[in-house]
Each structure stands twice: as C-alpha cells, then as structure tokens.
C-alpha cells in the first residue's frame, strides 16, 4: 500500500515532464508573441514547468495516500474488552534526570525522553488498538506505577510529553531493576503470554545482579536504548551515555531483544518476532495521514495559483499603449499656435 502512491506519483512525474518538454518546444515557436522581442520569459515563466510538475506529483501522492489509508475512527464510547481477550503493553520507562539530556535522535539534539516517546508512539501505531491496554511504570530511585491498563492514548502522550516525573522520586541512582520487579508484580495477574514488556532507558547506573523473574503473562520483551552510545554528557558527577552493553545483557537475561533506538525506530520485523502484540501491517506510519493532507493542499495550491502567477509575472514584456506619467507631461515643451 505504501508503494502504490509513490509509483503513481513517479508515473505522473515522468508523464508531466514529457508533456512539459513537448509544450516547451511549442512555446519556442511563438516566443516572440508570448515574451516580446527578447523571446525570453521572466523568472516566474521559467519556473512554471517545475511548479506544475511538482504540484501535480504532490497532489497525486496525497490523494492516493488518503484514498488507500484506512479511515480513522473517533468513537465517543469505547467498547469494553474482556480481560482474557486483552493485549497488554507494559512499559517500564526510565524517568531519571539523565533522560532529559539532549543527545538523542538522528540529529543528536533531541532529549532522550523525546526519543523514548517517538519509539513508543511508533510501536503503538503498528499494533491493533482495539484490544491494546497500556500500563506504564516509571523508574528512577525506585519504581512507581503511573497508569494501569489504559486504552486512552492521550494519557500516554501526556505522560511522555516532557512531564518531569523524576520529581516524584528522591534523588539518587537509577534502580532500573526495581522497575522490572514492579512490572512483574503488575503482570502476574494477566493471562499467559498476553503482555509485551517494553523497557526504554539510557542504561545509566544499572546493577549487574538482581534480575527479577518475569511471570508467564510476559510473552515478549523489548529493550530499547536511547541517548548517544559513544559520547557521554556530564551529569551528577559522571559522564552519562547509552550503556548498550548493559541493556543488551538485560534483554538477553529476560529472553527478549535489544534495539538501539537512538537513531532508528523499532523495525516491524522485530515487533512481529515478539509474538505477543498483534502487529497490523496496514496501520499507517506516524504522521502519514497528516503529511498526505499537507501534500494534497500544497499541490492544489501550486496548480491553482500558477495561472495567476503567469498572468501577472510570466513575462517582462508589456505590449500596448504606454502610459506617460503626469510629471513628464507637465515638463514637456508647450506648443503655441502663431496667428498671422
């Protein structure tokens, strides 16, 4: 589905380019009539073919994408899901002050918490929302359940939107394993292999021993690291960076998978290997619908405004009678009639 709009946009790009090339040859034959003795269009006239081609390609891609995307339903009432049919996403989120450092993302300028939010939203966007219940455990110098079994994604967005949850804890070292222990306690009452545990952390200050045992309800474990894995940032008396080795060890001991999420989101294949989240391959990527709407509006605007642009600025030649300013008329020599 993703490739169909791209192929159609590419086809329109090729066809429009060919049509513009043929049209350009026809314009050359009447260039003197269209652009005056100089036979050259203005800057707007030279850019018109490129604007028309780009606008047409953007419009076709946007409309095709909107046509093929599944409709987004906004329901005022949410149907209750039986406990045995629920899917659980159990998030253990590192909220220590080091997660507020800005060294994450492809540009290295995002905060680690913002990158954690991008990873979580990417995972949720590719799951079956109707049965997914999300539980969040915040961990710093201890562990606290923040929300349990919610289906309201706005609550999750609010929690991840730079909320200073570390202020709910006393200052100290990050006790990541206590967060895992709290998650295991919460998940103990759920049906077997009905939950996926997602741990997002920079791996800073994680002890090497004391790994809690997960209950049978945890069928898949994903450990995602954020933060620059090579260059540290000074905080709390030490240089903090993503400790990929420790996070990978945690994933191995829990029987799960580790992913360096600092620059790339979690691949769909990795989510499918977890086996406990129903991954919907037809679900849209984050922002795809909004991008399609923007491209449709942009293409339509370019094509609609192009005739006006060409009318007012398509040529520097202005045929017809020239208007003489009043100042020049007043300065012209006056002719007087002589009487004989």
C-alpha atoms as a PDB file:
ATOM      1  CA  UNK A   1       0.000   0.000   0.000  1.00  0.00           C
ATOM      2  CA  UNK A   2       2.844   2.384   0.803  1.00  0.00           C
ATOM      3  CA  UNK A   3       4.460   1.863  -2.611  1.00  0.00           C
ATOM      4  CA  UNK A   4       1.303   2.439  -4.682  1.00  0.00           C
ATOM      5  CA  UNK A   5       1.111   6.234  -4.067  1.00  0.00           C
ATOM      6  CA  UNK A   6       4.839   6.529  -4.731  1.00  0.00           C
ATOM      7  CA  UNK A   7       4.570   4.639  -8.025  1.00  0.00           C
ATOM      8  CA  UNK A   8       1.615   6.745  -9.164  1.00  0.00           C
ATOM      9  CA  UNK A   9       3.390   9.953  -8.175  1.00  0.00           C
ATOM     10  CA  UNK A  10       6.508   8.833 -10.042  1.00  0.00           C
ATOM     11  CA  UNK A  11       4.426   7.979 -13.129  1.00  0.00           C
ATOM     12  CA  UNK A  12       2.762  11.402 -13.049  1.00  0.00           C
ATOM     13  CA  UNK A  13       6.187  12.998 -12.643  1.00  0.00           C
ATOM     14  CA  UNK A  14       7.510  11.243 -15.762  1.00  0.00           C
ATOM     15  CA  UNK A  15       4.395  11.958 -17.853  1.00  0.00           C
ATOM     16  CA  UNK A  16       4.215  15.601 -16.765  1.00  0.00           C
ATOM     17  CA  UNK A  17       7.902  16.099 -17.524  1.00  0.00           C
ATOM     18  CA  UNK A  18       7.400  14.702 -21.034  1.00  0.00           C
ATOM     19  CA  UNK A  19       4.353  16.888 -21.590  1.00  0.00           C
ATOM     20  CA  UNK A  20       6.215  19.985 -20.415  1.00  0.00           C
ATOM     21  CA  UNK A  21       9.090  19.163 -22.757  1.00  0.00           C
ATOM     22  CA  UNK A  22       6.695  18.984 -25.736  1.00  0.00           C
ATOM     23  CA  UNK A  23       4.992  22.185 -24.598  1.00  0.00           C
ATOM     24  CA  UNK A  24       8.375  23.919 -24.313  1.00  0.00           C
ATOM     25  CA  UNK A  25       9.054  23.175 -27.976  1.00  0.00           C
ATOM     26  CA  UNK A  26       5.738  24.716 -28.971  1.00  0.00           C
ATOM     27  CA  UNK A  27       6.428  27.830 -26.908  1.00  0.00           C
ATOM     28  CA  UNK A  28       9.740  28.390 -28.682  1.00  0.00           C
ATOM     29  CA  UNK A  29       7.865  28.750 -31.994  1.00  0.00           C
ATOM     30  CA  UNK A  30       5.784  31.655 -30.660  1.00  0.00           C
ATOM     31  CA  UNK A  31       8.276  33.064 -28.163  1.00  0.00           C
ATOM     32  CA  UNK A  32       8.280  36.495 -29.820  1.00  0.00           C
ATOM     33  CA  UNK A  33       4.496  36.766 -29.466  1.00  0.00           C
ATOM     34  CA  UNK A  34       4.463  35.499 -25.874  1.00  0.00           C
ATOM     35  CA  UNK A  35       7.558  37.189 -24.441  1.00  0.00           C
ATOM     36  CA  UNK A  36       8.301  40.055 -26.799  1.00  0.00           C
ATOM     37  CA  UNK A  37      11.361  40.769 -28.948  1.00  0.00           C
ATOM     38  CA  UNK A  38      13.700  39.225 -26.381  1.00  0.00           C
ATOM     39  CA  UNK A  39      11.918  35.849 -26.691  1.00  0.00           C
ATOM     40  CA  UNK A  40      12.694  35.048 -23.033  1.00  0.00           C
ATOM     41  CA  UNK A  41      10.208  34.539 -20.187  1.00  0.00           C
ATOM     42  CA  UNK A  42      10.602  36.017 -16.749  1.00  0.00           C
ATOM     43  CA  UNK A  43      11.864  34.031 -13.769  1.00  0.00           C
ATOM     44  CA  UNK A  44       8.281  33.017 -12.957  1.00  0.00           C
ATOM     45  CA  UNK A  45       7.771  31.866 -16.536  1.00  0.00           C
ATOM     46  CA  UNK A  46      10.901  29.725 -16.439  1.00  0.00           C
ATOM     47  CA  UNK A  47       9.872  28.185 -13.114  1.00  0.00           C
ATOM     48  CA  UNK A  48       6.309  27.429 -14.240  1.00  0.00           C
ATOM     49  CA  UNK A  49       7.035  23.946 -15.676  1.00  0.00           C
ATOM     50  CA  UNK A  50       8.808  22.865 -12.479  1.00  0.00           C
ATOM     51  CA  UNK A  51       5.984  24.224 -10.317  1.00  0.00           C
ATOM     52  CA  UNK A  52       3.372  22.425 -12.429  1.00  0.00           C
ATOM     53  CA  UNK A  53       5.257  19.109 -12.316  1.00  0.00           C
ATOM     54  CA  UNK A  54       5.900  19.292  -8.553  1.00  0.00           C
ATOM     55  CA  UNK A  55       2.315  20.323  -7.796  1.00  0.00           C
ATOM     56  CA  UNK A  56       0.853  17.510  -9.867  1.00  0.00           C
ATOM     57  CA  UNK A  57       3.100  14.855  -8.283  1.00  0.00           C
ATOM     58  CA  UNK A  58       2.348  16.111  -4.745  1.00  0.00           C
ATOM     59  CA  UNK A  59      -1.392  16.193  -5.438  1.00  0.00           C
ATOM     60  CA  UNK A  60      -1.480  12.653  -6.842  1.00  0.00           C
ATOM     61  CA  UNK A  61       0.611  11.231  -3.998  1.00  0.00           C
ATOM     62  CA  UNK A  62      -1.520  12.940  -1.353  1.00  0.00           C
ATOM     63  CA  UNK A  63      -4.881  11.953  -2.835  1.00  0.00           C
ATOM     64  CA  UNK A  64      -3.809   8.354  -3.457  1.00  0.00           C
ATOM     65  CA  UNK A  65      -2.442   8.022   0.070  1.00  0.00           C
ATOM     66  CA  UNK A  66      -5.658   9.373   1.588  1.00  0.00           C
ATOM     67  CA  UNK A  67      -7.677   7.012  -0.617  1.00  0.00           C
ATOM     68  CA  UNK A  68      -5.750   3.909   0.444  1.00  0.00           C
ATOM     69  CA  UNK A  69      -5.314   4.694   4.148  1.00  0.00           C
ATOM     70  CA  UNK A  70      -7.861   3.020   6.422  1.00  0.00           C
ATOM     71  CA  UNK A  71     -10.338   5.516   7.860  1.00  0.00           C
ATOM     72  CA  UNK A  72      -9.547   6.834  11.324  1.00  0.00           C
ATOM     73  CA  UNK A  73     -12.477   6.246  13.665  1.00  0.00           C
ATOM     74  CA  UNK A  74     -13.024   8.607  16.602  1.00  0.00           C
ATOM     75  CA  UNK A  75     -15.500   6.965  18.943  1.00  0.00           C
ATOM     76  CA  UNK A  76     -17.102   8.694  21.922  1.00  0.00           C
ATOM     77  CA  UNK A  77     -17.799   5.346  23.571  1.00  0.00           C
ATOM     78  CA  UNK A  78     -15.220   2.580  23.808  1.00  0.00           C
ATOM     79  CA  UNK A  79     -16.445  -0.978  23.880  1.00  0.00           C
ATOM     80  CA  UNK A  80     -15.191  -2.908  26.868  1.00  0.00           C
ATOM     81  CA  UNK A  81     -12.830  -5.783  26.103  1.00  0.00           C
ATOM     82  CA  UNK A  82     -12.999  -8.953  28.136  1.00  0.00           C
ATOM     83  CA  UNK A  83      -9.897  -9.475  30.342  1.00  0.00           C
ATOM     84  CA  UNK A  84      -8.995 -12.739  28.619  1.00  0.00           C
ATOM     85  CA  UNK A  85      -9.011 -11.008  25.204  1.00  0.00           C
ATOM     86  CA  UNK A  86      -6.878  -8.042  26.182  1.00  0.00           C
ATOM     87  CA  UNK A  87      -3.433  -7.360  24.836  1.00  0.00           C
ATOM     88  CA  UNK A  88      -1.096  -5.642  27.260  1.00  0.00           C
ATOM     89  CA  UNK A  89       1.770  -3.295  26.563  1.00  0.00           C
ATOM     90  CA  UNK A  90       3.764  -2.972  29.766  1.00  0.00           C
ATOM     91  CA  UNK A  91       6.155  -0.030  29.590  1.00  0.00           C
ATOM     92  CA  UNK A  92       8.970   0.396  32.082  1.00  0.00           C
ATOM     93  CA  UNK A  93      10.137   3.963  31.496  1.00  0.00           C
ATOM     94  CA  UNK A  94      13.348   5.420  32.841  1.00  0.00           C
ATOM     95  CA  UNK A  95      12.473   8.927  34.115  1.00  0.00           C
ATOM     96  CA  UNK A  96      15.825   9.768  35.721  1.00  0.00           C
ATOM     97  CA  UNK A  97      17.300  13.259  35.098  1.00  0.00           C
ATOM     98  CA  UNK A  98      19.735  11.772  32.583  1.00  0.00           C
ATOM     99  CA  UNK A  99      16.749  11.076  30.296  1.00  0.00           C
ATOM    100  CA  UNK A 100      16.346  14.845  29.878  1.00  0.00           C
ATOM    101  CA  UNK A 101      19.783  15.237  28.313  1.00  0.00           C
ATOM    102  CA  UNK A 102      19.733  16.338  24.676  1.00  0.00           C
ATOM    103  CA  UNK A 103      21.957  13.941  22.788  1.00  0.00           C
ATOM    104  CA  UNK A 104      19.434  11.617  21.140  1.00  0.00           C
ATOM    105  CA  UNK A 105      17.845  11.276  17.739  1.00  0.00           C
ATOM    106  CA  UNK A 106      19.360  11.345  14.280  1.00  0.00           C
ATOM    107  CA  UNK A 107      20.485  14.947  14.801  1.00  0.00           C
ATOM    108  CA  UNK A 108      21.770  14.377  18.318  1.00  0.00           C
ATOM    109  CA  UNK A 109      19.712  17.336  19.588  1.00  0.00           C
ATOM    110  CA  UNK A 110      16.571  15.594  20.891  1.00  0.00           C
ATOM    111  CA  UNK A 111      16.134  14.831  24.553  1.00  0.00           C
ATOM    112  CA  UNK A 112      16.309  11.160  25.473  1.00  0.00           C
ATOM    113  CA  UNK A 113      12.739  11.328  26.768  1.00  0.00           C
ATOM    114  CA  UNK A 114      11.523  12.784  23.457  1.00  0.00           C
ATOM    115  CA  UNK A 115      13.224   9.908  21.666  1.00  0.00           C
ATOM    116  CA  UNK A 116      11.562   7.448  24.051  1.00  0.00           C
ATOM    117  CA  UNK A 117       8.196   8.967  23.166  1.00  0.00           C
ATOM    118  CA  UNK A 118       8.896   8.581  19.439  1.00  0.00           C
ATOM    119  CA  UNK A 119       9.782   4.911  19.952  1.00  0.00           C
ATOM    120  CA  UNK A 120       6.630   4.203  21.987  1.00  0.00           C
ATOM    121  CA  UNK A 121       4.329   6.021  19.551  1.00  0.00           C
ATOM    122  CA  UNK A 122       5.891   4.099  16.671  1.00  0.00           C
ATOM    123  CA  UNK A 123       5.210   0.802  18.427  1.00  0.00           C
ATOM    124  CA  UNK A 124       1.604   1.710  19.295  1.00  0.00           C
ATOM    125  CA  UNK A 125       0.911   2.957  15.749  1.00  0.00           C
ATOM    126  CA  UNK A 126       1.622  -0.524  14.379  1.00  0.00           C
ATOM    127  CA  UNK A 127      -0.500  -2.502  16.823  1.00  0.00           C
ATOM    128  CA  UNK A 128      -4.179  -3.395  16.980  1.00  0.00           C
ATOM    129  CA  UNK A 129      -5.532  -0.545  19.112  1.00  0.00           C
ATOM    130  CA  UNK A 130      -8.942  -2.030  19.901  1.00  0.00           C
ATOM    131  CA  UNK A 131      -7.594  -4.625  22.327  1.00  0.00           C
ATOM    132  CA  UNK A 132      -4.360  -2.960  23.445  1.00  0.00           C
ATOM    133  CA  UNK A 133      -4.152  -1.879  27.096  1.00  0.00           C
ATOM    134  CA  UNK A 134      -1.096   0.093  28.158  1.00  0.00           C
ATOM    135  CA  UNK A 135       0.471   0.118  31.607  1.00  0.00           C
ATOM    136  CA  UNK A 136       3.326   2.464  32.491  1.00  0.00           C
ATOM    137  CA  UNK A 137       5.812   2.027  35.337  1.00  0.00           C
ATOM    138  CA  UNK A 138       8.136   4.949  35.980  1.00  0.00           C
ATOM    139  CA  UNK A 139      11.531   4.140  37.456  1.00  0.00           C
ATOM    140  CA  UNK A 140      14.246   6.310  38.943  1.00  0.00           C
ATOM    141  CA  UNK A 141      15.393   5.883  42.531  1.00  0.00           C
ATOM    142  CA  UNK A 142      12.627   3.302  42.914  1.00  0.00           C
ATOM    143  CA  UNK A 143       9.563   2.393  40.877  1.00  0.00           C
ATOM    144  CA  UNK A 144       6.033   3.778  40.750  1.00  0.00           C
ATOM    145  CA  UNK A 145       3.066   2.627  38.613  1.00  0.00           C
ATOM    146  CA  UNK A 146       1.827   5.682  36.745  1.00  0.00           C
ATOM    147  CA  UNK A 147      -1.137   4.271  34.828  1.00  0.00           C
ATOM    148  CA  UNK A 148      -2.567   0.771  34.557  1.00  0.00           C
ATOM    149  CA  UNK A 149      -4.424  -0.810  31.637  1.00  0.00           C
ATOM    150  CA  UNK A 150      -5.468   2.347  29.829  1.00  0.00           C
ATOM    151  CA  UNK A 151      -6.759   2.483  26.259  1.00  0.00           C
ATOM    152  CA  UNK A 152      -6.666   6.282  26.123  1.00  0.00           C
ATOM    153  CA  UNK A 153      -3.605   7.138  24.047  1.00  0.00           C
ATOM    154  CA  UNK A 154      -3.830  10.796  25.044  1.00  0.00           C
ATOM    155  CA  UNK A 155      -2.892   9.803  28.598  1.00  0.00           C
ATOM    156  CA  UNK A 156       0.246   8.115  27.271  1.00  0.00           C
ATOM    157  CA  UNK A 157       1.078  11.129  25.091  1.00  0.00           C
ATOM    158  CA  UNK A 158       0.723  13.421  28.093  1.00  0.00           C
ATOM    159  CA  UNK A 159       2.980  11.255  30.237  1.00  0.00           C
ATOM    160  CA  UNK A 160       5.685  11.244  27.576  1.00  0.00           C
ATOM    161  CA  UNK A 161       5.379  14.944  26.768  1.00  0.00           C
ATOM    162  CA  UNK A 162       8.358  16.077  28.846  1.00  0.00           C
ATOM    163  CA  UNK A 163       6.454  15.545  32.114  1.00  0.00           C
ATOM    164  CA  UNK A 164       9.001  15.885  34.977  1.00  0.00           C
ATOM    165  CA  UNK A 165       8.149  12.547  36.595  1.00  0.00           C
ATOM    166  CA  UNK A 166      11.583  12.360  38.233  1.00  0.00           C
ATOM    167  CA  UNK A 167      10.360  14.941  40.758  1.00  0.00           C
ATOM    168  CA  UNK A 168       8.107  12.265  42.266  1.00  0.00           C
ATOM    169  CA  UNK A 169      11.232  10.402  43.440  1.00  0.00           C
ATOM    170  CA  UNK A 170      14.044  11.201  45.822  1.00  0.00           C
ATOM    171  CA  UNK A 171      17.357  11.995  44.176  1.00  0.00           C
ATOM    172  CA  UNK A 172      19.718   9.072  43.811  1.00  0.00           C
ATOM    173  CA  UNK A 173      20.899   6.359  41.460  1.00  0.00           C
ATOM    174  CA  UNK A 174      18.640   4.784  38.882  1.00  0.00           C
ATOM    175  CA  UNK A 175      17.244   1.463  40.155  1.00  0.00           C
ATOM    176  CA  UNK A 176      16.125   0.041  36.856  1.00  0.00           C
ATOM    177  CA  UNK A 177      15.686  -3.490  38.152  1.00  0.00           C
ATOM    178  CA  UNK A 178      13.157  -2.275  40.715  1.00  0.00           C
ATOM    179  CA  UNK A 179      11.068  -1.063  37.803  1.00  0.00           C
ATOM    180  CA  UNK A 180      11.231  -4.508  36.245  1.00  0.00           C
ATOM    181  CA  UNK A 181      10.247  -6.078  39.556  1.00  0.00           C
ATOM    182  CA  UNK A 182       7.238  -3.756  39.845  1.00  0.00           C
ATOM    183  CA  UNK A 183       6.253  -4.609  36.273  1.00  0.00           C
ATOM    184  CA  UNK A 184       6.458  -8.322  37.064  1.00  0.00           C
ATOM    185  CA  UNK A 185       4.145  -7.833  40.047  1.00  0.00           C
ATOM    186  CA  UNK A 186       1.569  -5.987  37.944  1.00  0.00           C
ATOM    187  CA  UNK A 187       1.682  -8.537  35.119  1.00  0.00           C
ATOM    188  CA  UNK A 188       1.327 -11.550  37.400  1.00  0.00           C
ATOM    189  CA  UNK A 189      -2.495 -11.401  37.257  1.00  0.00           C
ATOM    190  CA  UNK A 190      -2.727 -11.303  33.460  1.00  0.00           C
ATOM    191  CA  UNK A 191      -3.333 -14.366  31.221  1.00  0.00           C
ATOM    192  CA  UNK A 192      -0.390 -16.316  29.890  1.00  0.00           C
ATOM    193  CA  UNK A 193       1.587 -14.645  27.074  1.00  0.00           C
ATOM    194  CA  UNK A 194      -0.835 -11.742  26.839  1.00  0.00           C
ATOM    195  CA  UNK A 195       1.677  -8.964  27.514  1.00  0.00           C
ATOM    196  CA  UNK A 196       4.755  -7.445  25.950  1.00  0.00           C
ATOM    197  CA  UNK A 197       7.279  -5.777  28.202  1.00  0.00           C
ATOM    198  CA  UNK A 198       8.996  -2.704  26.742  1.00  0.00           C
ATOM    199  CA  UNK A 199      11.883  -1.164  28.634  1.00  0.00           C
ATOM    200  CA  UNK A 200      13.141   2.233  27.441  1.00  0.00           C
ATOM    201  CA  UNK A 201      16.219   3.599  29.153  1.00  0.00           C
ATOM    202  CA  UNK A 202      19.682   5.005  28.597  1.00  0.00           C
ATOM    203  CA  UNK A 203      21.062   2.178  30.752  1.00  0.00           C
ATOM    204  CA  UNK A 204      22.796   4.583  33.099  1.00  0.00           C
ATOM    205  CA  UNK A 205      23.728   3.148  36.544  1.00  0.00           C
ATOM    206  CA  UNK A 206      22.225  -0.329  36.096  1.00  0.00           C
ATOM    207  CA  UNK A 207      23.486  -3.024  38.522  1.00  0.00           C
ATOM    208  CA  UNK A 208      24.799  -6.294  37.141  1.00  0.00           C
ATOM    209  CA  UNK A 209      22.806  -8.540  39.524  1.00  0.00           C
ATOM    210  CA  UNK A 210      19.277  -8.876  40.893  1.00  0.00           C
ATOM    211  CA  UNK A 211      17.313  -9.528  37.717  1.00  0.00           C
ATOM    212  CA  UNK A 212      13.650 -10.270  38.635  1.00  0.00           C
ATOM    213  CA  UNK A 213      11.845 -13.225  37.097  1.00  0.00           C
ATOM    214  CA  UNK A 214       9.040 -12.368  34.722  1.00  0.00           C
ATOM    215  CA  UNK A 215       5.611 -14.060  35.117  1.00  0.00           C
ATOM    216  CA  UNK A 216       4.120 -16.312  32.381  1.00  0.00           C
ATOM    217  CA  UNK A 217       1.982 -13.411  31.154  1.00  0.00           C
ATOM    218  CA  UNK A 218       5.083 -11.739  29.673  1.00  0.00           C
ATOM    219  CA  UNK A 219       5.423 -13.340  26.258  1.00  0.00           C
ATOM    220  CA  UNK A 220       7.863 -10.875  24.709  1.00  0.00           C
ATOM    221  CA  UNK A 221      10.469  -8.397  25.910  1.00  0.00           C
ATOM    222  CA  UNK A 222      11.871  -5.430  24.035  1.00  0.00           C
ATOM    223  CA  UNK A 223      14.671  -3.307  25.488  1.00  0.00           C
ATOM    224  CA  UNK A 224      15.187  -0.018  23.616  1.00  0.00           C
ATOM    225  CA  UNK A 225      18.152   2.225  24.331  1.00  0.00           C
ATOM    226  CA  UNK A 226      18.183   5.995  23.899  1.00  0.00           C
ATOM    227  CA  UNK A 227      20.999   8.502  24.121  1.00  0.00           C
ATOM    228  CA  UNK A 228      24.329   8.770  22.343  1.00  0.00           C
ATOM    229  CA  UNK A 229      26.088   5.400  22.753  1.00  0.00           C
ATOM    230  CA  UNK A 230      29.576   6.774  22.071  1.00  0.00           C
ATOM    231  CA  UNK A 231      29.785  10.279  23.526  1.00  0.00           C
ATOM    232  CA  UNK A 232      28.848  10.953  27.142  1.00  0.00           C
ATOM    233  CA  UNK A 233      27.301  14.060  28.681  1.00  0.00           C
ATOM    234  CA  UNK A 234      28.354  15.202  32.150  1.00  0.00           C
ATOM    235  CA  UNK A 235      25.614  14.953  34.799  1.00  0.00           C
ATOM    236  CA  UNK A 236      25.535  14.139  38.514  1.00  0.00           C
ATOM    237  CA  UNK A 237      29.294  13.809  38.775  1.00  0.00           C
ATOM    238  CA  UNK A 238      29.802  11.409  35.853  1.00  0.00           C
ATOM    239  CA  UNK A 239      29.518  11.157  32.086  1.00  0.00           C
ATOM    240  CA  UNK A 240      26.183   9.684  31.052  1.00  0.00           C
ATOM    241  CA  UNK A 241      25.734   7.856  27.759  1.00  0.00           C
ATOM    242  CA  UNK A 242      23.652   4.986  26.476  1.00  0.00           C
ATOM    243  CA  UNK A 243      25.058   1.812  28.010  1.00  0.00           C
ATOM    244  CA  UNK A 244      24.193  -0.522  25.171  1.00  0.00           C
ATOM    245  CA  UNK A 245      26.147  -3.437  26.598  1.00  0.00           C
ATOM    246  CA  UNK A 246      24.171  -3.414  29.846  1.00  0.00           C
ATOM    247  CA  UNK A 247      20.827  -3.002  28.077  1.00  0.00           C
ATOM    248  CA  UNK A 248      21.665  -5.832  25.708  1.00  0.00           C
ATOM    249  CA  UNK A 249      22.545  -8.021  28.691  1.00  0.00           C
ATOM    250  CA  UNK A 250      19.188  -7.202  30.329  1.00  0.00           C
ATOM    251  CA  UNK A 251      17.365  -8.151  27.125  1.00  0.00           C
ATOM    252  CA  UNK A 252      19.290 -11.426  26.901  1.00  0.00           C
ATOM    253  CA  UNK A 253      18.610 -12.366  30.511  1.00  0.00           C
ATOM    254  CA  UNK A 254      14.906 -11.628  30.036  1.00  0.00           C
ATOM    255  CA  UNK A 255      14.797 -13.667  26.842  1.00  0.00           C
ATOM    256  CA  UNK A 256      13.989 -10.625  24.722  1.00  0.00           C
ATOM    257  CA  UNK A 257      15.556  -8.371  22.111  1.00  0.00           C
ATOM    258  CA  UNK A 258      17.619  -5.201  22.353  1.00  0.00           C
ATOM    259  CA  UNK A 259      17.314  -2.315  19.911  1.00  0.00           C
ATOM    260  CA  UNK A 260      19.396   0.842  19.748  1.00  0.00           C
ATOM    261  CA  UNK A 261      16.581   3.325  19.291  1.00  0.00           C
ATOM    262  CA  UNK A 262      18.737   6.425  19.395  1.00  0.00           C
ATOM    263  CA  UNK A 263      18.617   6.996  15.637  1.00  0.00           C
ATOM    264  CA  UNK A 264      16.190   4.377  14.251  1.00  0.00           C
ATOM    265  CA  UNK A 265      12.727   3.283  15.336  1.00  0.00           C
ATOM    266  CA  UNK A 266      11.926  -0.328  16.163  1.00  0.00           C
ATOM    267  CA  UNK A 267      11.593  -2.377  12.946  1.00  0.00           C
ATOM    268  CA  UNK A 268       8.251  -4.063  12.286  1.00  0.00           C
ATOM    269  CA  UNK A 269      10.016  -7.422  11.899  1.00  0.00           C
ATOM    270  CA  UNK A 270      11.315  -7.139  15.456  1.00  0.00           C
ATOM    271  CA  UNK A 271       7.809  -6.417  16.785  1.00  0.00           C
ATOM    272  CA  UNK A 272       6.486  -9.435  14.934  1.00  0.00           C
ATOM    273  CA  UNK A 273       9.193 -11.645  16.454  1.00  0.00           C
ATOM    274  CA  UNK A 274       7.989 -10.718  19.941  1.00  0.00           C
ATOM    275  CA  UNK A 275       4.804 -12.616  19.137  1.00  0.00           C
ATOM    276  CA  UNK A 276       2.592 -11.069  21.814  1.00  0.00           C
ATOM    277  CA  UNK A 277       1.483  -7.854  20.118  1.00  0.00           C
ATOM    278  CA  UNK A 278      -0.805  -8.143  17.099  1.00  0.00           C
ATOM    279  CA  UNK A 279       1.093  -6.050  14.575  1.00  0.00           C
ATOM    280  CA  UNK A 280      -1.185  -4.600  11.932  1.00  0.00           C
ATOM    281  CA  UNK A 281       0.853  -4.164   8.785  1.00  0.00           C
ATOM    282  CA  UNK A 282      -1.804  -1.881   7.305  1.00  0.00           C
ATOM    283  CA  UNK A 283      -1.553   0.624  10.091  1.00  0.00           C
ATOM    284  CA  UNK A 284      -0.225   3.967   8.973  1.00  0.00           C
ATOM    285  CA  UNK A 285       3.131   5.304   9.994  1.00  0.00           C
ATOM    286  CA  UNK A 286       3.042   8.208  12.462  1.00  0.00           C
ATOM    287  CA  UNK A 287       2.035  11.395  10.645  1.00  0.00           C
ATOM    288  CA  UNK A 288       1.383   9.766   7.242  1.00  0.00           C
ATOM    289  CA  UNK A 289      -2.222  10.975   7.059  1.00  0.00           C
ATOM    290  CA  UNK A 290      -1.236  14.488   8.076  1.00  0.00           C
ATOM    291  CA  UNK A 291       1.586  14.511   5.518  1.00  0.00           C
ATOM    292  CA  UNK A 292      -0.830  13.355   2.801  1.00  0.00           C
ATOM    293  CA  UNK A 293      -3.256  16.156   3.679  1.00  0.00           C
ATOM    294  CA  UNK A 294      -0.419  18.695   3.574  1.00  0.00           C
ATOM    295  CA  UNK A 295       0.870  17.441   0.206  1.00  0.00           C
ATOM    296  CA  UNK A 296      -2.650  17.493  -1.250  1.00  0.00           C
ATOM    297  CA  UNK A 297      -3.171  21.075  -0.105  1.00  0.00           C
ATOM    298  CA  UNK A 298       0.277  22.096  -1.340  1.00  0.00           C
ATOM    299  CA  UNK A 299      -0.179  20.537  -4.782  1.00  0.00           C
ATOM    300  CA  UNK A 300      -3.651  22.027  -5.188  1.00  0.00           C
ATOM    301  CA  UNK A 301      -2.422  25.475  -4.160  1.00  0.00           C
ATOM    302  CA  UNK A 302       0.501  25.389  -6.586  1.00  0.00           C
ATOM    303  CA  UNK A 303      -1.681  24.345  -9.517  1.00  0.00           C
ATOM    304  CA  UNK A 304      -4.441  26.837  -8.662  1.00  0.00           C
ATOM    305  CA  UNK A 305      -2.121  29.831  -8.203  1.00  0.00           C
ATOM    306  CA  UNK A 306       0.093  29.144 -11.220  1.00  0.00           C
ATOM    307  CA  UNK A 307      -2.233  30.823 -13.799  1.00  0.00           C
ATOM    308  CA  UNK A 308      -2.358  33.987 -11.672  1.00  0.00           C
ATOM    309  CA  UNK A 309       1.426  33.945 -11.314  1.00  0.00           C
ATOM    310  CA  UNK A 310       1.892  33.622 -15.075  1.00  0.00           C
ATOM    311  CA  UNK A 311      -0.696  36.341 -15.769  1.00  0.00           C
ATOM    312  CA  UNK A 312       0.986  38.953 -13.597  1.00  0.00           C
ATOM    313  CA  UNK A 313       4.634  37.896 -13.733  1.00  0.00           C
ATOM    314  CA  UNK A 314       5.021  35.439 -16.610  1.00  0.00           C
ATOM    315  CA  UNK A 315       6.672  37.915 -18.982  1.00  0.00           C
ATOM    316  CA  UNK A 316       8.623  41.159 -18.686  1.00  0.00           C
ATOM    317  CA  UNK A 317       7.158  42.375 -21.983  1.00  0.00           C
ATOM    318  CA  UNK A 318       4.159  44.672 -21.596  1.00  0.00           C
ATOM    319  CA  UNK A 319       2.612  45.341 -25.002  1.00  0.00           C
ATOM    320  CA  UNK A 320       0.036  48.044 -25.659  1.00  0.00           C
ATOM    321  CA  UNK A 321      -0.040  51.824 -25.277  1.00  0.00           C
ATOM    322  CA  UNK A 322       2.444  53.183 -22.775  1.00  0.00           C
ATOM    323  CA  UNK A 323       1.137  55.418 -20.042  1.00  0.00           C
ATOM    324  CA  UNK A 324       3.178  58.594 -19.612  1.00  0.00           C
ATOM    325  CA  UNK A 325       3.464  59.887 -16.057  1.00  0.00           C
ATOM    326  CA  UNK A 326       1.807  63.243 -15.415  1.00  0.00           C
ATOM    327  CA  UNK A 327       5.135  64.712 -14.292  1.00  0.00           C
ATOM    328  CA  UNK A 328       6.691  64.049 -17.688  1.00  0.00           C
ATOM    329  CA  UNK A 329       3.681  65.597 -19.469  1.00  0.00           C
ATOM    330  CA  UNK A 330       3.980  68.779 -17.435  1.00  0.00           C
ATOM    331  CA  UNK A 331       7.703  69.025 -18.191  1.00  0.00           C
ATOM    332  CA  UNK A 332       7.216  68.587 -21.957  1.00  0.00           C
ATOM    333  CA  UNK A 333       7.638  71.806 -24.100  1.00  0.00           C
ATOM    334  CA  UNK A 334       4.333  73.513 -24.766  1.00  0.00           C
ATOM    335  CA  UNK A 335       3.377  74.137 -28.397  1.00  0.00           C
ATOM    336  CA  UNK A 336       1.730  77.543 -29.032  1.00  0.00           C
ATOM    337  CA  UNK A 337      -0.143  78.422 -32.174  1.00  0.00           C
ATOM    338  CA  UNK A 338       1.053  81.524 -34.071  1.00  0.00           C
ATOM    339  CA  UNK A 339      -1.503  83.790 -35.748  1.00  0.00           C
ATOM    340  CA  UNK A 340      -0.610  85.695 -38.921  1.00  0.00           C
END
